PDB file of C-alpha atoms in Angstrom:
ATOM      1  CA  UNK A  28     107.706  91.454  77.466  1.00  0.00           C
ATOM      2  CA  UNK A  29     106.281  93.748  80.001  1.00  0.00           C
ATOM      3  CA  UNK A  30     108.487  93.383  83.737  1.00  0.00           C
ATOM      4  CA  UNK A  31     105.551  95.621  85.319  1.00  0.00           C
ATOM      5  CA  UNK A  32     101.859  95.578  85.090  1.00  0.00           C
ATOM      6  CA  UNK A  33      99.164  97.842  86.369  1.00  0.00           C
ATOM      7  CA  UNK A  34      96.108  95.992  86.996  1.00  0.00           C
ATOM      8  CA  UNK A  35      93.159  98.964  87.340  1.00  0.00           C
ATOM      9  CA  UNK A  36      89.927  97.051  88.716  1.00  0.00           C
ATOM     10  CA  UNK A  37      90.398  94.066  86.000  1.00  0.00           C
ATOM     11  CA  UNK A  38      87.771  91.565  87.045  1.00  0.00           C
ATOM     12  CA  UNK A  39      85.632  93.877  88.542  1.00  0.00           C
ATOM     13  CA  UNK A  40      82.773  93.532  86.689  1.00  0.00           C
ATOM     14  CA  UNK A  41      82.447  90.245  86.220  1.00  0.00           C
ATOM     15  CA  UNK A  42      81.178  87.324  87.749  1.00  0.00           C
ATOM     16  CA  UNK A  43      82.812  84.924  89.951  1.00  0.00           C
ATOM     17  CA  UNK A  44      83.532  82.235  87.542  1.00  0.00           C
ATOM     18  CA  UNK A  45      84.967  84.167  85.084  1.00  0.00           C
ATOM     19  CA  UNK A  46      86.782  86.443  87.912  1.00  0.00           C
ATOM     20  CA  UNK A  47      88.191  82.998  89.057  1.00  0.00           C
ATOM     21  CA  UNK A  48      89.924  82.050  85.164  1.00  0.00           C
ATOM     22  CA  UNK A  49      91.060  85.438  84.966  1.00  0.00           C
ATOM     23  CA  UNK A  50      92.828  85.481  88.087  1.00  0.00           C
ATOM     24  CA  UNK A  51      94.049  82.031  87.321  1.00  0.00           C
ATOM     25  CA  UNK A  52      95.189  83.716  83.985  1.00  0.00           C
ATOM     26  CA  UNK A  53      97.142  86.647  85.482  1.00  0.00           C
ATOM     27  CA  UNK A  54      98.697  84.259  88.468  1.00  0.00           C
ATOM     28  CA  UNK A  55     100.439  81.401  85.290  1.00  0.00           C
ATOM     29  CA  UNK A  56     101.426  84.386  83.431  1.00  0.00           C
ATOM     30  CA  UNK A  57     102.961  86.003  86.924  1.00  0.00           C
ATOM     31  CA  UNK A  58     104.916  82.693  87.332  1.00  0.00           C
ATOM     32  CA  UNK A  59     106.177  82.246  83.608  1.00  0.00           C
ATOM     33  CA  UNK A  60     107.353  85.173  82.960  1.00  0.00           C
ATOM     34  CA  UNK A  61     108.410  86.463  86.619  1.00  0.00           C
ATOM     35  CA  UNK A  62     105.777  89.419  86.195  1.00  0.00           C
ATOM     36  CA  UNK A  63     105.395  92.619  89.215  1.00  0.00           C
ATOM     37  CA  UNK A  64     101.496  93.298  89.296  1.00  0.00           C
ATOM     38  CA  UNK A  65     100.335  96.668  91.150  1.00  0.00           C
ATOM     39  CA  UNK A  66      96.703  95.104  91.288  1.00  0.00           C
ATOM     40  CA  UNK A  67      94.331  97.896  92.203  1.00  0.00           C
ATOM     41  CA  UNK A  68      90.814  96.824  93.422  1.00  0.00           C
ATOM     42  CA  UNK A  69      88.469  97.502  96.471  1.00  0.00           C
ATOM     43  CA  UNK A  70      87.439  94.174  96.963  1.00  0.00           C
ATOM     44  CA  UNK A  71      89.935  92.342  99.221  1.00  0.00           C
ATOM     45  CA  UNK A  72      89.018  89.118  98.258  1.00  0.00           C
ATOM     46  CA  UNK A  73      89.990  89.010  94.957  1.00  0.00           C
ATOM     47  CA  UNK A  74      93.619  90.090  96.152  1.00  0.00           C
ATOM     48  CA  UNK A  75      93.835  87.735  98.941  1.00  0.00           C
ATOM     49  CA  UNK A  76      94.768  84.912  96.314  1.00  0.00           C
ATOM     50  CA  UNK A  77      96.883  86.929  93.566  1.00  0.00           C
ATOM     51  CA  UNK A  78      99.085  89.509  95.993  1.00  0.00           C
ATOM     52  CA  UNK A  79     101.889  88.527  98.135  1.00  0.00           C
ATOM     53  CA  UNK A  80     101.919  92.097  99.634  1.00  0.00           C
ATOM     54  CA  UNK A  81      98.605  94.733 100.513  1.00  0.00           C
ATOM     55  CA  UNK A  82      98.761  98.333 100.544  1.00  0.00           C
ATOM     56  CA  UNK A  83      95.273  99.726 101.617  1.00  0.00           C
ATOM     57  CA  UNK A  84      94.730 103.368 100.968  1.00  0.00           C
ATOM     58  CA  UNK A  85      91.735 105.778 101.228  1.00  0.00           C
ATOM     59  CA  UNK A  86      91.470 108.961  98.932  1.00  0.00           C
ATOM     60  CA  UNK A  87      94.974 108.431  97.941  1.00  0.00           C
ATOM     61  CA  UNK A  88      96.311 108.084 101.627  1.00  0.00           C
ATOM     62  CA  UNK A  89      98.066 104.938 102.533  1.00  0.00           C
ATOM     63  CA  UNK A  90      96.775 103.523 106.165  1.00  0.00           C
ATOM     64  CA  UNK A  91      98.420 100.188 106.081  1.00  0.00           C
ATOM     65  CA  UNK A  92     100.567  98.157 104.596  1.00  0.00           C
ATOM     66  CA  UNK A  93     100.852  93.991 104.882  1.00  0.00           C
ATOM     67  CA  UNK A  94     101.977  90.806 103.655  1.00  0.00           C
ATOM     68  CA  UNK A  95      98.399  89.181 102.948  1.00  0.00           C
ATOM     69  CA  UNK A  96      98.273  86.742 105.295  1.00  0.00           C
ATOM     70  CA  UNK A  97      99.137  89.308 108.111  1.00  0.00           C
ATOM     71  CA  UNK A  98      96.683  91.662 106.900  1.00  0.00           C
ATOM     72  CA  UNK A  99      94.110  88.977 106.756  1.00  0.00           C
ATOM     73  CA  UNK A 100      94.704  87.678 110.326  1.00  0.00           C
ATOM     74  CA  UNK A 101      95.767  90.836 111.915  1.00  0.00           C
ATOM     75  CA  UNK A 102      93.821  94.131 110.079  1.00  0.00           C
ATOM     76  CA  UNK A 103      94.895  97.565 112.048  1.00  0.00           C
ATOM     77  CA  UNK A 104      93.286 100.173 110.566  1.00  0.00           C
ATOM     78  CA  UNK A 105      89.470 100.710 110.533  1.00  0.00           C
ATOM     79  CA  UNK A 106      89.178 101.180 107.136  1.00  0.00           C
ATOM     80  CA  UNK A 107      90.939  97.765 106.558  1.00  0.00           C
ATOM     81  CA  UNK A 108      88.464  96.603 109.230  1.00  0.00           C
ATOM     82  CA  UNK A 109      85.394  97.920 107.097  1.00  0.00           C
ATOM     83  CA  UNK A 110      86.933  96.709 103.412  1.00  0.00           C
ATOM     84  CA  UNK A 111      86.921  92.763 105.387  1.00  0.00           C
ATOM     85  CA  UNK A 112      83.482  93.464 107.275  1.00  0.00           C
ATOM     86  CA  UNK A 113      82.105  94.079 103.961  1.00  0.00           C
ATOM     87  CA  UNK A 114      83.355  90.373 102.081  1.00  0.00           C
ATOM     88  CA  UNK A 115      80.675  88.323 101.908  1.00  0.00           C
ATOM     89  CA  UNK A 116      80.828  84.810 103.462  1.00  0.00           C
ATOM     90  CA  UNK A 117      78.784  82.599 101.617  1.00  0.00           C
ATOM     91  CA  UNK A 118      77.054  80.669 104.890  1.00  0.00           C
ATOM     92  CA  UNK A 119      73.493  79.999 106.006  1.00  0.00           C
ATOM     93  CA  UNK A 120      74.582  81.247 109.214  1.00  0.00           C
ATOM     94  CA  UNK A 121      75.184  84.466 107.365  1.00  0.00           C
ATOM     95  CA  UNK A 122      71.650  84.494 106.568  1.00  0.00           C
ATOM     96  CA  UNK A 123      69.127  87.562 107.645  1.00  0.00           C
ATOM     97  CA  UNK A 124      72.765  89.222 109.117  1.00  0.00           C
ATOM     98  CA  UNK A 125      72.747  92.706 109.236  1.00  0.00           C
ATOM     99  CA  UNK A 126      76.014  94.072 107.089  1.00  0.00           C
ATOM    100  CA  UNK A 127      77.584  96.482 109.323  1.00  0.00           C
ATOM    101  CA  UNK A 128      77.531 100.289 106.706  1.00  0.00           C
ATOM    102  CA  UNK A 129      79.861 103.040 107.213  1.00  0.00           C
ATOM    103  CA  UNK A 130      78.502 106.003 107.820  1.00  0.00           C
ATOM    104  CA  UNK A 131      79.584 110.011 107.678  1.00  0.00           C
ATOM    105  CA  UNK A 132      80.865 111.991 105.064  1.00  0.00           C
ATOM    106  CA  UNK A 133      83.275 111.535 102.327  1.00  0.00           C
ATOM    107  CA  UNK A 134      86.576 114.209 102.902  1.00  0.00           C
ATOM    108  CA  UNK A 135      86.866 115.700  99.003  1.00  0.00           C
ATOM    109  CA  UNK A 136      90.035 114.412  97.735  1.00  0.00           C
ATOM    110  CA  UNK A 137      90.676 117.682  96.191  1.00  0.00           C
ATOM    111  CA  UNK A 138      92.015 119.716  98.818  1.00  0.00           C
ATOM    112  CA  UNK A 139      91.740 117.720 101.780  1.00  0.00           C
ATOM    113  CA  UNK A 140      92.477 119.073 105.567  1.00  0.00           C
ATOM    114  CA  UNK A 141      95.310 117.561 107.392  1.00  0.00           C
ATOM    115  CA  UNK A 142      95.061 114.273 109.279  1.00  0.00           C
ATOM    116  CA  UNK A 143      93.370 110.909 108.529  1.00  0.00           C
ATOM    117  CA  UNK A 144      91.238 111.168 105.675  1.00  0.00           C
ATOM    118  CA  UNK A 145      88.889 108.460 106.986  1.00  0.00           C
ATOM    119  CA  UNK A 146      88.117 110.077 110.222  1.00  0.00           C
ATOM    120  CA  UNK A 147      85.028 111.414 109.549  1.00  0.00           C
ATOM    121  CA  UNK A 148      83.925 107.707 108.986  1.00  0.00           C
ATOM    122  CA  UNK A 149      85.920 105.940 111.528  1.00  0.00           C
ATOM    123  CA  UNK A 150      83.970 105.520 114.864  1.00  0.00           C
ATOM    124  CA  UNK A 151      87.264 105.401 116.565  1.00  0.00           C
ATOM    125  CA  UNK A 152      88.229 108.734 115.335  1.00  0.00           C
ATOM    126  CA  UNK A 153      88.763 111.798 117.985  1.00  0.00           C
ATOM    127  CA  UNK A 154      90.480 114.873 117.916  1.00  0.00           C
ATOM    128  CA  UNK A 155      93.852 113.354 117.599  1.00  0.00           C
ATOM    129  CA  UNK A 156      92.876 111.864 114.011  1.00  0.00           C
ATOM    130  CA  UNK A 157      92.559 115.218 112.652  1.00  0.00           C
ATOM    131  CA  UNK A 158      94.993 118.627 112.219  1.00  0.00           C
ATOM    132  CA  UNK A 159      97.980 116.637 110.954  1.00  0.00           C
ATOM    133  CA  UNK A 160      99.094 113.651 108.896  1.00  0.00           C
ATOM    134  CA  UNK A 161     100.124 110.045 109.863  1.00  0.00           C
ATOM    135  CA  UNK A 162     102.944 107.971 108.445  1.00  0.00           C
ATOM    136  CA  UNK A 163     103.010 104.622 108.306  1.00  0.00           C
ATOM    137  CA  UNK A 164     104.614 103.002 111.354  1.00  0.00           C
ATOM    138  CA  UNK A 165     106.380  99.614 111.919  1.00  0.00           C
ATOM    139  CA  UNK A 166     103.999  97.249 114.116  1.00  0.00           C
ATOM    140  CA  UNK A 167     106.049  94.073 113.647  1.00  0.00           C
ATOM    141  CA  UNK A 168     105.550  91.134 111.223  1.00  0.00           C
ATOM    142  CA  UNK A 169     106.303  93.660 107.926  1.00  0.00           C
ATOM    143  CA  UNK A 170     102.745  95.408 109.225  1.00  0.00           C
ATOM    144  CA  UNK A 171     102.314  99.129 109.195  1.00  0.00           C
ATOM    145  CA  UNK A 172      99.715 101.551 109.740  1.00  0.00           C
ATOM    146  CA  UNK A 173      98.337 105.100 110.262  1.00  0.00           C
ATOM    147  CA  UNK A 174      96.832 105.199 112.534  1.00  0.00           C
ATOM    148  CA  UNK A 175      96.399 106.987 116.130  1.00  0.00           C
ATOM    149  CA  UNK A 176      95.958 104.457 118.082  1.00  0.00           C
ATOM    150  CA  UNK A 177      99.369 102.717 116.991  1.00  0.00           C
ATOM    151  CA  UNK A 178     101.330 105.554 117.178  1.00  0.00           C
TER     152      UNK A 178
END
C-alpha cells in the first residue's frame, strides 16, 4: 500500500488508446487509495490530465514550476514554450504547418557551466543567461520560473 509512486515515462511507448486506459488506470487508483504520483514524462500532454501541479526541468535544472492549468494558459520559460509548441493539435488547419525545431547545442549534463542550461537553445538567451544560476522566482498565481527575463 504504496503512499508514493514514481512514474518514469510509463505510457510512453504506447499508443494513444492504450495511453488513454492507462492513465485512466493510474487516475481511479490515485483517487481510491489517496496516491502522490511524481509522473516524469516529456510530453506535456499526457500530464495535463493526470497532474494537479508541473515542474518542468532541463538537464536536471528546474525552470518553472505551475499548477497545470496556469502553466497551460500562462507558460514562462522558453523551454516550457518549446515542450507546448511541440504537442500536436490534431486539426486540418494544422495541415502542411511547419513545426517550429529547436536548434543549438545540447550543454553536457556532466559538468555543466553556470547559468541556464537551455541558453544555448533559447533564442531569447544573452549574456545575462549565462555565468551564474537562476532560482525559481514567485510570478503570482503559485507560478515560478528561471528565468532572466522575470527576474
Amino acid at each position: 500500500d504504496p503512499k508514493f509512486i514514481v512514474c518514469d515515462e510509463p505510457v510512453s511507448a504506447l499508443d494513444v488508446s492504450i495511453q488513454a486506459q492507462i492513465l485512466n488506470l493510474l487516475m481511479d487508483l490515485q483517487e481510491e487509495r489517496g496516491l502522490t504520483y511524481v509522473f516524469i514524462t516529456h510530453d506535456l500532454s499526457v500530464v495535463k490530465h493526470i497532474s494537479d501541479e508541473i515542474v518542468v526541468m532541463y538537464l536536471g535544472q528546474c525552470v518553472e514550476r505551475a499548477p497545470t492549468k496556469e502553466l497551460f494558459a500562462n507558460p514562462m520559460h522558453p523551454y516550457t514554450q518549446a515542450l507546448l509548441e511541440a504537442i500536436p493539435i490534431p486539426s486540418l488547419k494544422n495541415r502542411g504547418k511547419k513545426r517550429k525545431l529547436l536548434t543549438g547545442e545540447v550543454v553536457s549534463p556532466i559538468d555543466p557551466k553556470p547559468g541556464c542550461r537551455f541558453a544555448p537553445r533559447c533564442k531569447y538567451a544573452t549574456d545575462a543567461c549565462r555565468g551564474r544560476d537562476f532560482q525559481l522566482k514567485d510570478q503570482g498565481n503559485g507560478h515560478q520560473v528561471a528565468c532572466v527575463q522575470f527576474e
